[in-house]
PDB file of C-alpha atoms and ligand atoms in Angstrom:
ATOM      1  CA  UNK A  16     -39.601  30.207   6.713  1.00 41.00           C
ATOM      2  CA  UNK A  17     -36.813  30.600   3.748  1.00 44.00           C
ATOM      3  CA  UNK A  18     -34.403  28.675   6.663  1.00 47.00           C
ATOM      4  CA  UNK A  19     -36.968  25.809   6.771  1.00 46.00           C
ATOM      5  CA  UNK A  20     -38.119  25.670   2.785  1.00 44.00           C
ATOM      6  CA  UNK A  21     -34.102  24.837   2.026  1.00 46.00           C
ATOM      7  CA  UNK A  22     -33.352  22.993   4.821  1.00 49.00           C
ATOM      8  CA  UNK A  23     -36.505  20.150   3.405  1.00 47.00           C
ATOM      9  CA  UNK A  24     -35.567  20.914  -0.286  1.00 47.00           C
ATOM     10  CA  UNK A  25     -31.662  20.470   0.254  1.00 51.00           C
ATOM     11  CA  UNK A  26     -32.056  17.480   2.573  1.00 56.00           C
ATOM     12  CA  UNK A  27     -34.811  14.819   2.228  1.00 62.00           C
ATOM     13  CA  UNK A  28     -34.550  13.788   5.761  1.00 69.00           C
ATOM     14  CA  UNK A  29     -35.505  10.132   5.944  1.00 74.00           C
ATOM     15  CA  UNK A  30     -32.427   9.444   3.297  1.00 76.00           C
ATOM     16  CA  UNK A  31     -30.464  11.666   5.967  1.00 77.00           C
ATOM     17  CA  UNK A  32     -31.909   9.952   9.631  1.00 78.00           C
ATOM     18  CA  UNK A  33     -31.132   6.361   7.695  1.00 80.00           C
ATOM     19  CA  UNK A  34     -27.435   7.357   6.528  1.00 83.00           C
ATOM     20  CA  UNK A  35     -25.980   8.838  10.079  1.00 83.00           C
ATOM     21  CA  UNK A  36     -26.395   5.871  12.067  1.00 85.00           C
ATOM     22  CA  UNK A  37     -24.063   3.924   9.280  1.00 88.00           C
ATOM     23  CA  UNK A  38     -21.963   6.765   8.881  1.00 90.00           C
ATOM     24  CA  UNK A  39     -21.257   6.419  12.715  1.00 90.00           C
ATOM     25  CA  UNK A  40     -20.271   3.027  12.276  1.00 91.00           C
ATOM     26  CA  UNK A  41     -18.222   3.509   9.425  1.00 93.00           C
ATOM     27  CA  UNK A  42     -16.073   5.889  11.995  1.00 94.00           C
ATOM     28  CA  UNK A  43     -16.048   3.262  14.629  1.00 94.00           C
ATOM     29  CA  UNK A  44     -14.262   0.552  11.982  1.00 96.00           C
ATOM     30  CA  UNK A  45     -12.470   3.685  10.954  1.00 96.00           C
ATOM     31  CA  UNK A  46     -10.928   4.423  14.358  1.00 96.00           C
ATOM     32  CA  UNK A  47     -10.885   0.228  15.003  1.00 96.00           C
ATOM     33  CA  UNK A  48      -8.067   0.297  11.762  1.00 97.00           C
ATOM     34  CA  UNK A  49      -6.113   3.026  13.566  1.00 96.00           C
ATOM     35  CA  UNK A  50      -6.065   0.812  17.123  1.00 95.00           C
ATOM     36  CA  UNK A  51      -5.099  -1.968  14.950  1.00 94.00           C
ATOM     37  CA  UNK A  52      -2.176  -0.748  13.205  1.00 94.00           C
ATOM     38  CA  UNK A  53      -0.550  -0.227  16.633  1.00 93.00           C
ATOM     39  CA  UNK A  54      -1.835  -3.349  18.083  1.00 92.00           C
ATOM     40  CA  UNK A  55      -0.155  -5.036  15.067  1.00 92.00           C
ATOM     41  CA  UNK A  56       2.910  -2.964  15.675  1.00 90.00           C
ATOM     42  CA  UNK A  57       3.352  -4.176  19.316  1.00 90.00           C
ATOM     43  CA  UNK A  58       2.475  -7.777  17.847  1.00 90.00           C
ATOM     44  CA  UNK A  59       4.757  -7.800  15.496  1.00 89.00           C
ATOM     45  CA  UNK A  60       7.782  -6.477  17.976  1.00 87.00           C
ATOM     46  CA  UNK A  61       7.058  -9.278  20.056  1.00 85.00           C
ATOM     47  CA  UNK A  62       7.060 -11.958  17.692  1.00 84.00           C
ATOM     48  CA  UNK A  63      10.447 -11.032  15.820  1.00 83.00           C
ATOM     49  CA  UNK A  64      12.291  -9.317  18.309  1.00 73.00           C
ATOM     50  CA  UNK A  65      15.030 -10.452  20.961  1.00 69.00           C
ATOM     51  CA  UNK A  66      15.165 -12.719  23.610  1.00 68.00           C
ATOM     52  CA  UNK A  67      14.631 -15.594  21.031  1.00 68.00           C
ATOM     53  CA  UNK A  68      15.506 -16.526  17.839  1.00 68.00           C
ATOM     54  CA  UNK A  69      13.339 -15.753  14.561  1.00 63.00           C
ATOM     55  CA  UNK A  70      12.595 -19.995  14.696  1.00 66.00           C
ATOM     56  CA  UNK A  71      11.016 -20.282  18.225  1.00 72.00           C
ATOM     57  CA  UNK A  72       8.873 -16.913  18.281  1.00 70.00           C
ATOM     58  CA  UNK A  73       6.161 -18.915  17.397  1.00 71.00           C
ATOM     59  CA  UNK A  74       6.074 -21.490  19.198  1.00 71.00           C
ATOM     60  CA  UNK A  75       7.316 -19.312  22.497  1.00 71.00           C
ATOM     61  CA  UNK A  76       4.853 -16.891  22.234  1.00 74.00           C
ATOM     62  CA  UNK A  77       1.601 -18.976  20.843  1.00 79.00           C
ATOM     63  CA  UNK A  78      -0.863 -16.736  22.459  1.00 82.00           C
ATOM     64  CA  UNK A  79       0.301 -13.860  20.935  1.00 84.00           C
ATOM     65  CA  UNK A  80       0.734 -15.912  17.324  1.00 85.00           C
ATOM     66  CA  UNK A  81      -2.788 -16.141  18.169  1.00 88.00           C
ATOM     67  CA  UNK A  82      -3.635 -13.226  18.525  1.00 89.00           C
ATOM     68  CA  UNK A  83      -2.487 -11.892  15.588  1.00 90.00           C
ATOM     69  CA  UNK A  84      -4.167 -14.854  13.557  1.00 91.00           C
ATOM     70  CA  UNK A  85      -6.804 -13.222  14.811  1.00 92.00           C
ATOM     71  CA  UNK A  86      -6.359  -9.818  13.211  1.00 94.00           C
ATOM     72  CA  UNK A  87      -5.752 -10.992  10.206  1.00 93.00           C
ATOM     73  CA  UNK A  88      -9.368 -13.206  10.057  1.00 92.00           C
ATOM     74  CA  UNK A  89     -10.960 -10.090  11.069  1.00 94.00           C
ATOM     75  CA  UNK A  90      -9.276  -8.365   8.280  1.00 94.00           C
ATOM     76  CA  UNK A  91     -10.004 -10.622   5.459  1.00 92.00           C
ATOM     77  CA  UNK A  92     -13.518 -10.243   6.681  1.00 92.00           C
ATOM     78  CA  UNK A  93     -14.040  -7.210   6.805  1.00 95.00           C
ATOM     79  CA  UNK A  94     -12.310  -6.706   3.707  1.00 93.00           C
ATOM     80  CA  UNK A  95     -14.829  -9.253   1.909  1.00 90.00           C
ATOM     81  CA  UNK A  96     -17.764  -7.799   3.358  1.00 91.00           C
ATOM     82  CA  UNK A  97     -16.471  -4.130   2.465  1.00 92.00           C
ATOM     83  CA  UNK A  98     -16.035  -5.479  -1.723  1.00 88.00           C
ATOM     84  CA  UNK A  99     -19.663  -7.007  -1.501  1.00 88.00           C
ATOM     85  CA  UNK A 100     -21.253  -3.913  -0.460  1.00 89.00           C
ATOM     86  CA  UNK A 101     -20.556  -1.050  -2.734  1.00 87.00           C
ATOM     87  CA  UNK A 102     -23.623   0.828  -1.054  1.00 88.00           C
ATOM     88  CA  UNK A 103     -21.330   1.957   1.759  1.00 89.00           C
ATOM     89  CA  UNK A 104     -18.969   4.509  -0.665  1.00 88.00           C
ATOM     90  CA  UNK A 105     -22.612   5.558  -2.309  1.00 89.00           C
ATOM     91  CA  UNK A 106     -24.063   6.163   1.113  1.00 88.00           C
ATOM     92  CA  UNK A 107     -20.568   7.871   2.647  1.00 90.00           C
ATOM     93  CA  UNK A 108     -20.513  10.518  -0.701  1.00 90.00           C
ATOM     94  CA  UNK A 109     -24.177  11.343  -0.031  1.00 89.00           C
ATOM     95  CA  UNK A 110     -22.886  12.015   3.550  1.00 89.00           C
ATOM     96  CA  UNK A 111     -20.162  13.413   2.210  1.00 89.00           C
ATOM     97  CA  UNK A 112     -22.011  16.043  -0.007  1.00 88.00           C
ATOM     98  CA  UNK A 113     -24.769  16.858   2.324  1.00 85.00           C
ATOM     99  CA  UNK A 114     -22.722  18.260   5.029  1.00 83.00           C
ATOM    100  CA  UNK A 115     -20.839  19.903   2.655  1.00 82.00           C
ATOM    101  CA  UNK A 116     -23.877  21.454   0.971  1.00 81.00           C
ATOM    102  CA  UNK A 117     -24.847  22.353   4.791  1.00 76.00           C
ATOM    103  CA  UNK A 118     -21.534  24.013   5.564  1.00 73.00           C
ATOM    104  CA  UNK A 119     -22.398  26.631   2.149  1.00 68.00           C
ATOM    105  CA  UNK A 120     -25.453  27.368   3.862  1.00 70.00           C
ATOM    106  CA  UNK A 121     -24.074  27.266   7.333  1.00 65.00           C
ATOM    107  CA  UNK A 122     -26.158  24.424   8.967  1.00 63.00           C
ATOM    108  CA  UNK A 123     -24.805  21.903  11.027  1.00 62.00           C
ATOM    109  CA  UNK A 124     -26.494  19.153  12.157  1.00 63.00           C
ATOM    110  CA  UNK A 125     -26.312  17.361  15.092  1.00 61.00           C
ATOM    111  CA  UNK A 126     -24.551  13.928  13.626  1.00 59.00           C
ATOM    112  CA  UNK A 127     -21.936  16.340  12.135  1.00 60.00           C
ATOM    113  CA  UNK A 128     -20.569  16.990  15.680  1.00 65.00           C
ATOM    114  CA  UNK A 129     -19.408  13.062  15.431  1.00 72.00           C
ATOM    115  CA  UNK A 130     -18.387  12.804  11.974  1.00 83.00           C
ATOM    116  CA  UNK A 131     -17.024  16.530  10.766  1.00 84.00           C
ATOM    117  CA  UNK A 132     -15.889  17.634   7.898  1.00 84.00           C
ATOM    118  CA  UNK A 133     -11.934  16.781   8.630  1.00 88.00           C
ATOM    119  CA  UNK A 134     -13.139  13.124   9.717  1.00 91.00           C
ATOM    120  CA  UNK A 135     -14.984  12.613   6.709  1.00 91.00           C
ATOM    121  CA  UNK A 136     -11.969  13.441   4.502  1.00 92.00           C
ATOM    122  CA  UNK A 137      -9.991  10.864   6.182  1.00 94.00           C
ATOM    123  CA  UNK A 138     -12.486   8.149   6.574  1.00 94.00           C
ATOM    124  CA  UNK A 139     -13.146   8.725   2.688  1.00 93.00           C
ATOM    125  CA  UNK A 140      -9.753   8.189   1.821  1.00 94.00           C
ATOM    126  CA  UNK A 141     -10.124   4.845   3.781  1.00 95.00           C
ATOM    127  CA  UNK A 142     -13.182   3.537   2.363  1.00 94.00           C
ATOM    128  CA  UNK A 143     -11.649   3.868  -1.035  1.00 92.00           C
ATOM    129  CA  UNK A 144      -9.134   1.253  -1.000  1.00 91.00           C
ATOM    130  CA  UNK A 145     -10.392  -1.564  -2.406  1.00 88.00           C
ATOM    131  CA  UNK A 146      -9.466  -3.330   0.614  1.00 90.00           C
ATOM    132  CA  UNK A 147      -8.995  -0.912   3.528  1.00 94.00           C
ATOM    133  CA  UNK A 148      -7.938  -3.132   6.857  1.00 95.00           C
ATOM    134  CA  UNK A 149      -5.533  -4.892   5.269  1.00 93.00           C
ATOM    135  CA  UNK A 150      -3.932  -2.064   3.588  1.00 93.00           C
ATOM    136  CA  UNK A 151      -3.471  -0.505   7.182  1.00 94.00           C
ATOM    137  CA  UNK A 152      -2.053  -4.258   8.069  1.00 94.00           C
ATOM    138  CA  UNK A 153       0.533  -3.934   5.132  1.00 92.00           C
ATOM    139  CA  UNK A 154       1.618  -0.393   5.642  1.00 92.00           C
ATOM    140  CA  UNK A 155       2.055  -0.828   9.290  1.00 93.00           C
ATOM    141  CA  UNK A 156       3.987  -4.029   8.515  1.00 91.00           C
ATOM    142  CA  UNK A 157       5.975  -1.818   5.711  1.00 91.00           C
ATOM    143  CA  UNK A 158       6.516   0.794   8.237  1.00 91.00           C
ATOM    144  CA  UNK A 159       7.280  -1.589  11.168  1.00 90.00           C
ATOM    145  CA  UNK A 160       9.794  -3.194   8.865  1.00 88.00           C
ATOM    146  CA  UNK A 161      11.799   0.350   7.486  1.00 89.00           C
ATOM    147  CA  UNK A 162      11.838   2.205  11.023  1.00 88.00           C
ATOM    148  CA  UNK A 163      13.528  -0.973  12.742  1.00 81.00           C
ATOM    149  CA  UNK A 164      16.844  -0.639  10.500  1.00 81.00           C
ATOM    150  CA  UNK A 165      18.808  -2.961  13.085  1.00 81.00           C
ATOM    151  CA  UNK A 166      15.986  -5.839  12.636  1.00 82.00           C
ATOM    152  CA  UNK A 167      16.803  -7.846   9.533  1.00 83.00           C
ATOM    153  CA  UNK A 168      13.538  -7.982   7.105  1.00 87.00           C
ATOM    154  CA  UNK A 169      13.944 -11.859   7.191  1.00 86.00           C
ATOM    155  CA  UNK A 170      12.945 -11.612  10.977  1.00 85.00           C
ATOM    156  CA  UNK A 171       9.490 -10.542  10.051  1.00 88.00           C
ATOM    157  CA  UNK A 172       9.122 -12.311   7.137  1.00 90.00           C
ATOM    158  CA  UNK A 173       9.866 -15.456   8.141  1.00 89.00           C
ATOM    159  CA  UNK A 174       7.514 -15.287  10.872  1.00 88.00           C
ATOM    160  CA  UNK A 175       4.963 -14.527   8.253  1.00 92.00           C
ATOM    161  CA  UNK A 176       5.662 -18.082   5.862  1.00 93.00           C
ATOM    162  CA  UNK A 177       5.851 -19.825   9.141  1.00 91.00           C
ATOM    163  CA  UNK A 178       2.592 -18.714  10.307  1.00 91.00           C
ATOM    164  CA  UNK A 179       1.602 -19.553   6.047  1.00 94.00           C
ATOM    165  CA  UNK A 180       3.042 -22.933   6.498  1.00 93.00           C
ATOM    166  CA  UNK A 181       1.340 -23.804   9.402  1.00 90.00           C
ATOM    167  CA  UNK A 182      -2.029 -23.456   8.109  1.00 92.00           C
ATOM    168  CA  UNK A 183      -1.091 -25.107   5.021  1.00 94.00           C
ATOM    169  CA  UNK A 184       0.131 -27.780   6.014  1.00 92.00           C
ATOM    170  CA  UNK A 185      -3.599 -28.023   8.862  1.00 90.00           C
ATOM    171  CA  UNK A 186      -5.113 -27.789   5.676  1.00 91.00           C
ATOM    172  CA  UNK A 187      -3.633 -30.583   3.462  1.00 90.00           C
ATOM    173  CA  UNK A 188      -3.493 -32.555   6.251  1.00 87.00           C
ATOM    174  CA  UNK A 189      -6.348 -35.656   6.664  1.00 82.00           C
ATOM    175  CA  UNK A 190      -5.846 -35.770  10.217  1.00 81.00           C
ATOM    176  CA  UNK A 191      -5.461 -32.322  11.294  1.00 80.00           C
ATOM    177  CA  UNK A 192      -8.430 -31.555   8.428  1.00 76.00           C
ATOM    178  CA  UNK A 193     -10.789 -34.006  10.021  1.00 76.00           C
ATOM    179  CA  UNK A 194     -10.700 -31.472  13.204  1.00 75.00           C
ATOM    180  CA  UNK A 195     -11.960 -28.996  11.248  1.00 73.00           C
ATOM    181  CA  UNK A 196     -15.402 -29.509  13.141  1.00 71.00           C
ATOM    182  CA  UNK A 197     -17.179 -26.452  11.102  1.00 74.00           C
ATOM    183  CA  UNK A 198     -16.711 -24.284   7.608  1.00 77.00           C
ATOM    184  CA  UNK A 199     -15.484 -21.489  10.436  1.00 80.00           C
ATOM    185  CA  UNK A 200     -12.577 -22.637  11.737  1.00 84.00           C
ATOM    186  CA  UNK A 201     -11.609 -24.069   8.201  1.00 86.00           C
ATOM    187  CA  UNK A 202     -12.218 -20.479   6.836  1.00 88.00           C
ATOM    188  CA  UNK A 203     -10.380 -19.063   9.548  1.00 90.00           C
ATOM    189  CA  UNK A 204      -7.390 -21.404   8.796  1.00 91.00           C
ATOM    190  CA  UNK A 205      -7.441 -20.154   4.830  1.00 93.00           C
ATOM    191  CA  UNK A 206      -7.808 -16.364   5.757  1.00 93.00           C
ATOM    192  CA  UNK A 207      -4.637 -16.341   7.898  1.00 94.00           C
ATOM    193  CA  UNK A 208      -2.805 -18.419   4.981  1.00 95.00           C
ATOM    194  CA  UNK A 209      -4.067 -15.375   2.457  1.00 95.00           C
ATOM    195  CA  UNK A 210      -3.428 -12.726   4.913  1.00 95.00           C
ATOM    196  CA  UNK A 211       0.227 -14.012   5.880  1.00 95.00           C
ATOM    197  CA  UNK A 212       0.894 -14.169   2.074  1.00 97.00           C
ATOM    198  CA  UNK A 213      -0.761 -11.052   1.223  1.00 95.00           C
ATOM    199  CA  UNK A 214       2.273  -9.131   3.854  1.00 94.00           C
ATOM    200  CA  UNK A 215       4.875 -11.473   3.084  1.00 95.00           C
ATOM    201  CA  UNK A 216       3.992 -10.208  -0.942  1.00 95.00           C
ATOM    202  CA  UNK A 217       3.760  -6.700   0.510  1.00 93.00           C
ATOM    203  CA  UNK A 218       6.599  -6.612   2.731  1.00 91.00           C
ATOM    204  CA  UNK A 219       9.681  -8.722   0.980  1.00 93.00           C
ATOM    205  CA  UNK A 220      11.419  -7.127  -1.549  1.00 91.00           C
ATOM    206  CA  UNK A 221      10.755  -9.834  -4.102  1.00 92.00           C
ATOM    207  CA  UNK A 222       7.957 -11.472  -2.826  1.00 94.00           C
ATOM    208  CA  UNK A 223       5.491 -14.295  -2.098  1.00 96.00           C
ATOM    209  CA  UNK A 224       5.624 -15.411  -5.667  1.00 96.00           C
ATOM    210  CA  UNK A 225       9.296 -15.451  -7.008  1.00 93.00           C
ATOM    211  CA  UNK A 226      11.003 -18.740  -6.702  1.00 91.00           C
ATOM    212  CA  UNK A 227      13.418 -17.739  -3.631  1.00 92.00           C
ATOM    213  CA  UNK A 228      10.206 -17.283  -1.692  1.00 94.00           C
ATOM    214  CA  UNK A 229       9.504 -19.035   1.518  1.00 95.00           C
ATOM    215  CA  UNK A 230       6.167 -19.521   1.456  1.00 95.00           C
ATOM    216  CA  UNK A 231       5.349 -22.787  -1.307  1.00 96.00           C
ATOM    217  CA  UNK A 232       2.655 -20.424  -3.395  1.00 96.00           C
ATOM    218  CA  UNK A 233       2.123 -23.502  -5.726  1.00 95.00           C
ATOM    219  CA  UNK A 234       0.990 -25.904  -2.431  1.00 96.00           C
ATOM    220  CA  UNK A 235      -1.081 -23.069  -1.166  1.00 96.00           C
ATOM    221  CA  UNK A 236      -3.333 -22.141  -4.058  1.00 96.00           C
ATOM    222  CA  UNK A 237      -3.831 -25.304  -5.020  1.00 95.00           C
ATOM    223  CA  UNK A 238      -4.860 -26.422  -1.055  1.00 93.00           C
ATOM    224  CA  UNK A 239      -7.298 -23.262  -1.318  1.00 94.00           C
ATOM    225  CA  UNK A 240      -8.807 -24.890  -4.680  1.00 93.00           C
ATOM    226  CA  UNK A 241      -9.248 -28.141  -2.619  1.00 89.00           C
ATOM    227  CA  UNK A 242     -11.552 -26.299  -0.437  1.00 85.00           C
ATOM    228  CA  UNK A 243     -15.726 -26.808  -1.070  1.00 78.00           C
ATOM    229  CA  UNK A 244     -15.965 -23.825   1.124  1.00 71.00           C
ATOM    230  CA  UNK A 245     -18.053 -21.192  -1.288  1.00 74.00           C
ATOM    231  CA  UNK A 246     -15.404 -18.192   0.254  1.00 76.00           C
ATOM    232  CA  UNK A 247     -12.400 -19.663  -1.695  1.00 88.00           C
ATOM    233  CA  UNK A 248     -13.311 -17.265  -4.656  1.00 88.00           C
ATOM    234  CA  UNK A 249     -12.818 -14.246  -2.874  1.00 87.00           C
ATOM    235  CA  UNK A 250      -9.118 -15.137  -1.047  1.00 91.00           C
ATOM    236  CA  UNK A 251      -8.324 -16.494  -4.958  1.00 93.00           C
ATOM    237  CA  UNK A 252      -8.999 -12.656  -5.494  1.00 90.00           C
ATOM    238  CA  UNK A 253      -7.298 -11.301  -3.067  1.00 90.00           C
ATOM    239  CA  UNK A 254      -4.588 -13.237  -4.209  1.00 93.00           C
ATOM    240  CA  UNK A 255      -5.251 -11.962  -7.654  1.00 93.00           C
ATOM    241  CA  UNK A 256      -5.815  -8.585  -6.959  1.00 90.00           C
ATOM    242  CA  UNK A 257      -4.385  -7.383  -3.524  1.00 89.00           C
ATOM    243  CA  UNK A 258      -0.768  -8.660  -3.757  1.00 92.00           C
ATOM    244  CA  UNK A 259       1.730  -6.003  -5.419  1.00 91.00           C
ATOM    245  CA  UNK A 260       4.332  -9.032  -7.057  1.00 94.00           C
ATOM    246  CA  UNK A 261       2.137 -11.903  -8.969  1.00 94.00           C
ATOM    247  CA  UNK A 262       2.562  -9.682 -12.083  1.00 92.00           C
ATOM    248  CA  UNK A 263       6.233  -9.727 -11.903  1.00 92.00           C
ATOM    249  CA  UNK A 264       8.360 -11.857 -14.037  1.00 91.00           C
ATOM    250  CA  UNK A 265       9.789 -13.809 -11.717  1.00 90.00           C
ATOM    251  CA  UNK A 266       6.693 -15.486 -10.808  1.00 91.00           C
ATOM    252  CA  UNK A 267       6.435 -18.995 -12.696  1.00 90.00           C
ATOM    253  CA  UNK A 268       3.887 -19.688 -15.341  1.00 91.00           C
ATOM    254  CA  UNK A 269       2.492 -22.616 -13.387  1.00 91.00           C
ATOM    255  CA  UNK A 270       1.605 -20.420 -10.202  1.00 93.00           C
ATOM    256  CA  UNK A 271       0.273 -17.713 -12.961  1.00 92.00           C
ATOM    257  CA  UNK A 272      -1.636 -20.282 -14.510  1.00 93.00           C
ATOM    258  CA  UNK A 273      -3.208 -21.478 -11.407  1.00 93.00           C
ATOM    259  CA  UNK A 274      -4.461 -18.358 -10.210  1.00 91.00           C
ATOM    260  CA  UNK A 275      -6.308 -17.658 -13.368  1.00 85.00           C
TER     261      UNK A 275
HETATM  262  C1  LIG B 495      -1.118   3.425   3.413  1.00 63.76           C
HETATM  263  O1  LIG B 495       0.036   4.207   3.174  1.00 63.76           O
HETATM  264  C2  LIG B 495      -0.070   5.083   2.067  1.00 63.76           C
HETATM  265  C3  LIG B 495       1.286   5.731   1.837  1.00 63.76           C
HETATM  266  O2  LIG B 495       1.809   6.233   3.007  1.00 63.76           O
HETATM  267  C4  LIG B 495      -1.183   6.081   2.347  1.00 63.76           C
HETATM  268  O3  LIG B 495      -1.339   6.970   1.257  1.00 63.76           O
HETATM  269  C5  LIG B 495      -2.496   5.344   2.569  1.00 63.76           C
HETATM  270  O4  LIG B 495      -3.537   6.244   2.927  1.00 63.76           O
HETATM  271  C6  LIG B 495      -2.342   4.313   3.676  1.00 63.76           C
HETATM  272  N1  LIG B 495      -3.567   3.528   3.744  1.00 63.76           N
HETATM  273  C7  LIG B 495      -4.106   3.088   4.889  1.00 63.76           C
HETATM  274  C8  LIG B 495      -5.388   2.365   4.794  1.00 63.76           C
HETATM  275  O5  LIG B 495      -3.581   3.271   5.971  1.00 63.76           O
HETATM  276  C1  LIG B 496      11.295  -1.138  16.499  1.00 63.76           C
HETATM  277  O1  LIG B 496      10.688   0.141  16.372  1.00 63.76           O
HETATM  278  C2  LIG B 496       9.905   0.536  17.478  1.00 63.76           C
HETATM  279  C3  LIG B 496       9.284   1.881  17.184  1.00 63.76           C
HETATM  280  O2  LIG B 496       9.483   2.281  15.906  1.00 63.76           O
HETATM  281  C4  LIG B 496      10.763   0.596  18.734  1.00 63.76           C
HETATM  282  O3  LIG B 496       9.966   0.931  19.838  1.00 63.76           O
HETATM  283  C5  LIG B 496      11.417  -0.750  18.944  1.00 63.76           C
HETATM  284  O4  LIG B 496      12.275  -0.693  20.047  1.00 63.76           O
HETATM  285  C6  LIG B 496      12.196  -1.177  17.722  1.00 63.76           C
HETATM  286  N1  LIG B 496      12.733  -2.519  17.933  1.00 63.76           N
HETATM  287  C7  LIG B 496      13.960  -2.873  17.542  1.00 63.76           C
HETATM  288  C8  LIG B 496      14.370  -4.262  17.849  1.00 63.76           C
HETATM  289  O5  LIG B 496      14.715  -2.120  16.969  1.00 63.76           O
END
C-alpha cells in the first residue's frame, strides 16, 4: 500500500504515459545524429579524396554531392524545428527527474529499459545545443578534417564554397529560379547554401566571413534577403548565431551590417 501511495504521489501518470512515447523519439533522432556523423564521414572521404582532383569531385560524384545536400536540409530542419519547440528540453528534464526520483526509491519502469539513466545523460547533453544536428555535422567535419593530416584543409573546404556557390548562383539566377516549381525545393536550395557556410565558418581557420574567403558572404545574404520565403529569418539566424567567425574583425562592416 505505502509502494502504491508514492508511486501515484511521486508520478502523476498521465504526464508520465504522454512524455515516454516522445522521449523514445527523442532517442531515435538521438541515435539518427550518431549514424549521421559517420555517414557524413564516409561522404566527405569520397568527395575530397583521391582519384580526382578537389575541382571535379563534384561534378564526378553528383549522386553523392547529393546526397550530402541532403543531410544538410535535414539538418537545418531539424535544427529549426528543435529552436521552435522549447517544450522538448521541459519535457526531457521532467523525464529526466522522474527516473531519477524512481532510481532513489528503486522503481524502474518499463520505458526506462529503452531510455536509462546513462542514455539520458547523453541525449541531454545533445538536446542542449542550441542547434544539435548540425553541431554533430561540424564536429565530424572538424574531426574529419584534423585526423586526415595528409589531406590539405582546402580539399574539404573548397568542396564546401563550391557546393555554396552552386546554390547561389540557382538562386540569383532568373532562369534556373523560374524552375523552382515550389517554396520546397527553393528552401532546400537556401538550407544547403547556410549549411555549407555554416562548416566552411566552422571548419577554416579564418572563415566564411574574412575577405580571403571563398564563399562571396556579401552575394549570399543578400540572395537569402531576396527570398519571400517566410523561413529566411531563421537561416539569417543561423547565420547570426551558429557560425563561430562573424564576430571577428576581419569580417567587413558591410557583411556585419547586412546581417543585422
Ligand atoms: C561536439 O564536440 C564537442 C567537443 O568535443 C563535444 O563536447 C560536444 O558534445 C559535441 N557535440 C555534438 C552534438 O556532437
Ligand atoms: C581519412 O581518415 C579516415 C579515418 O580517420 C581514413 O579511413 C581515411 O583513409 C583517411 N583518408 C586520407 C586520404 O587520409
Amino acid at each position: 500500500m505505502g509502494f502504491l501511495f508514492s508511486f501515484f504521489c511521486f508520478l502523476p501518470y498521465e504526464a508520465w504515459s504522454a512524455v515516454c512515447p516522445l522521449v523514445a523519439k527523442l532517442k531515435r533522432f538521438y541515435e539518427f545524429s550518431l549514424r549521421l556523423e559517420n555517414a557524413l564521414r564516409s561522404l566527405l572521404e569520397a568527395l575530397t579524396c583521391p582519384p580526382y582532383p578537389p575541382t571535379q569531385h563534384l561534378e564526378r560524384e553528383q549522386a553523392l554531392a547529393k546526397q550530402f545536400a541532403e543531410i544538410l536540409h535535414f539538418t537545418l530542419s531539424f535544427d529549426e524545428l528543435k529552436m521552435t519547440n522549447p517544450a522538448i528540453q521541459n519535457d526531457f528534464s521532467y523525464y529526466r527527474r522522474t527516473i531519477s526520483r524512481n532510481r532513489i526509491n528503486n522503481l524502474q519502469l518499463d520505458a526506462e529499459s529503452e531510455v536509462n539513466n546513462e542514455m539520458a545523460n547523453r541525449m541531454s547533453l545533445f538536446y542542449a545545443e542550441a542547434t544539435p544536428m548540425l553541431k554533430t555535422l561540424s564536429n565530424a567535419t572538424t574531426k574529419f578534417v584534423s585526423e586526415n593530416k595528409t589531406l590539405p584543409i582546402e580539399d574539404t573546404t573548397d568542396c564546401l564554397s563550391t557546393m555554396a556557390c552552386v546554390c547561389r548562383v540557382m538562386l540569383e539566377t532568373p532562369e534556373y529560379r523560374s524552375r523552382f516549381t515550389n517554396t520546397e525545393t527553393l528552401l532546400f536550395c537556401m538550407r544547403v547554401m547556410v549549411g555549407v557556410i555554416i562548416l566552411y565558418d566552422h571548419v577554416h581557420p579564418v572563415g566564411a566571413f574574412a575577405k580571403t574567403s571563398k564563399i562571396d558572404m556579401k552575394g549570399c545574404i543578400k540572395v537569402l534577403k531576396d527570398q519571400p520565403s517566410t523561413s529566411t529569418e531563421g537561416l539569417l539566424n543561423a547565420l547570426r548565431y551558429t557560425t563561430r567567425h562573424l564576430n571577428d574583425d576581419t569580417t567587413s562592416k558591410q557583411i556585419r551590417a547586412l546581417l543585422q
